[in-house]
Amino acid sequence: MTDNQHQTPIIEAVDLRKSFGAHEVLKGLDLKLNRGEVVALIGPSGSGKSTFIRCLNHMETPTGGQIRFHQKLVGNSFRDKGDVIGFGTLRRQVGMVFQHFNLFPHKTVLQNVIEGPVTVLRQSKKEAEELAMDLLGQVGLAMKRDAYPNHLSGGQKQRVAIARALAMQPEVLLLDEVTSALDPELVGEVLAVIRGLADKGMTMAIVTHEMAFAADVSSRVLFLDQGVIAACGSPQAIIRNPENERLKGFVSRFHGQG
Amino acid sequence: MTYNWDFHGVWQNSDLFLWGLWISVVYTFGSIFFGIIIGFITCAARLSGWRVLDIAARCYQELFRCTPLLVQLLWFYYAFPLLVGGSIDNRVAAMLTLSLYVGAFYAEIFRSGIVSIDNGQREAAAAIGMSPMQSMTRIILPQALKRMLPSFINQSVIQFKNTSLVSVISVADLAYMAAVVNGQTYRPLESYTIMALLYIAMLLPLTQAADWIEKRLRVSD
């Protein structure tokens, strides 16, 4: 892992800024995400961590700074323009899973998963279904292939949403508080799936309030506070032995949980 | 007081009723057809994100939603030709007015159906790399159409009844024909009762179908 420093990052944020009106949420953030890395973003609510991760796939348009994907600048249009790649291209390779799942309610589980590969990647239905069934098997929901999302539990919905994102075979997966909307007893099954992905070397950026999970699964932790990266380091340094006072206060509130 | 119902004269004029009914149906479906196109364009303008288009579409909608259809018919037939210099065929004026009128309402039905879909759906579509067009046609519209359907049918039922107003600018629809038959037979009770029954016969199956569809849609939600 030491040669990570010399590797070129898959996705990179450079002096990233985002304002909503006069309110500046992100005040110049930098991040390099290397292949196989799992970065956890923690911080109090309103610190900008969700906005930050949503800027990485242009779900929010940054108001300053740059997003780079394999060192190429990402522009503000859907399609590529010369050397500047479009956010359509970016999103094909950077998957995202949402807090509220956002499954397509008018499609079955299987249709949800193949929608991206068939519509966006132009894969044949057969090919897409084979991969989809494999992924549904991995998240333990192969038997639910023909169910509609409304008939699934929250944890099952979120696992389908993860399979849907993976069906695009992305290089990076962005997870935005994926367990925050779940009943406590359903959190474990989703975390187990994410842990499995980390073990397989999936590159991920994870916004989470599950401190124990973040400490366990991530290779690096960023502590965001008031729109800046207030602390950054190994899970050991950030979560288990925090030095920064605000970080100490933040992390201590979660001790004893999980 | 007893009244001797006598349908003989009216029955002899049944061809006029049927022709009138056919004209009413033609204006209903014609204006629904053009209204859908107008409503679609107006809805697209409102959701385009271009301020000028949005305001123009809104002005059109409010103009036609906030004046009575009868007033619009009279204006397009009697006033509009003076404005542009020339004359306008009463049938053209009738179809134009009916279409613009229902289009304004359809636009609102389409728009509210589309914006009622949770923004998370757009985001999920965007996150797998769909273009705005793909997201609209594959994710948003299939869900929105389902929500629009009951109000769309309702508005179309009202539209059929509204066509009766074109009789005031001498378009020979069912209401106009009923008046003609009354003029020939001096039998207002029979003439106008038949007219009313024909409207009911046309619309009752439609409203029942609408209720049935709505119930079915609710079940599959």
Short mmCIF file of C-alpha atoms in Angstrom, two decimals, chain B residues 144-217:
data_model
loop_
_atom_site.label_atom_id
_atom_site.label_comp_id
_atom_site.label_asym_id
_atom_site.label_seq_id
_atom_site.Cartn_x
_atom_site.Cartn_y
_atom_site.Cartn_z
CA ALA B 144 -45.85 10.47 -13.97
CA LEU B 145 -48.29 9.24 -16.66
CA LYS B 146 -49.87 6.93 -14.14
CA ARG B 147 -50.46 9.81 -11.77
CA MET B 148 -51.78 12.05 -14.55
CA LEU B 149 -54.29 9.59 -15.94
CA PRO B 150 -57.28 10.19 -13.62
CA SER B 151 -57.16 13.99 -13.98
CA PHE B 152 -56.55 13.65 -17.69
CA ILE B 153 -59.69 11.54 -18.16
CA ASN B 154 -61.65 13.88 -15.93
CA GLN B 155 -60.61 16.91 -17.95
CA SER B 156 -61.50 15.09 -21.18
CA VAL B 157 -64.97 14.27 -19.88
CA ILE B 158 -65.48 17.95 -19.10
CA GLN B 159 -64.23 18.73 -22.58
CA PHE B 160 -66.98 16.67 -24.18
CA LYS B 161 -69.58 18.66 -22.26
CA ASN B 162 -67.82 21.91 -23.12
CA THR B 163 -68.24 21.29 -26.84
CA SER B 164 -71.94 22.11 -26.40
CA LEU B 165 -70.91 25.78 -26.22
CA VAL B 166 -69.81 25.83 -29.86
CA SER B 167 -73.51 25.93 -30.75
CA VAL B 168 -73.52 29.64 -29.92
CA ILE B 169 -71.29 30.29 -32.92
CA SER B 170 -73.50 28.07 -35.08
CA VAL B 171 -71.42 24.92 -35.20
CA ALA B 172 -73.95 22.14 -35.73
CA ASP B 173 -73.16 20.01 -32.70
CA LEU B 174 -75.63 18.03 -30.59
CA ALA B 175 -76.84 21.07 -28.61
CA TYR B 176 -77.32 23.04 -31.83
CA MET B 177 -79.23 20.21 -33.46
CA ALA B 178 -81.50 19.85 -30.44
CA ALA B 179 -82.41 23.51 -30.87
CA VAL B 180 -83.03 22.93 -34.57
CA VAL B 181 -85.32 19.95 -33.86
CA ASN B 182 -87.14 22.00 -31.23
CA GLY B 183 -87.65 24.77 -33.78
CA GLN B 184 -89.21 22.34 -36.23
CA THR B 185 -91.34 20.31 -33.86
CA TYR B 186 -92.14 22.77 -31.08
CA ARG B 187 -91.36 19.98 -28.68
CA PRO B 188 -88.73 21.46 -26.30
CA LEU B 189 -89.21 18.87 -23.55
CA GLU B 190 -88.61 15.94 -25.89
CA SER B 191 -85.85 17.61 -27.90
CA TYR B 192 -83.81 18.76 -24.95
CA THR B 193 -84.41 15.58 -22.94
CA ILE B 194 -83.11 13.46 -25.79
CA MET B 195 -80.10 15.75 -26.03
CA ALA B 196 -79.38 15.38 -22.31
CA LEU B 197 -79.80 11.59 -22.47
CA LEU B 198 -77.38 11.37 -25.37
CA TYR B 199 -74.73 13.31 -23.40
CA ILE B 200 -75.25 10.97 -20.44
CA ALA B 201 -75.09 7.89 -22.67
CA MET B 202 -71.74 9.06 -23.99
CA LEU B 203 -70.16 10.09 -20.72
CA LEU B 204 -71.44 7.62 -18.16
CA PRO B 205 -69.32 4.74 -19.50
CA LEU B 206 -66.31 7.06 -19.54
CA THR B 207 -66.63 8.23 -15.95
CA GLN B 208 -67.18 4.63 -14.83
CA ALA B 209 -64.09 3.55 -16.73
CA ALA B 210 -62.13 6.37 -15.10
CA ASP B 211 -63.16 5.23 -11.64
CA TRP B 212 -62.21 1.67 -12.47
CA ILE B 213 -58.80 2.70 -13.81
CA GLU B 214 -58.13 4.84 -10.77
CA LYS B 215 -58.93 1.96 -8.45
CA ARG B 216 -56.69 -0.37 -10.39
CA LEU B 217 -53.81 2.07 -10.36
#
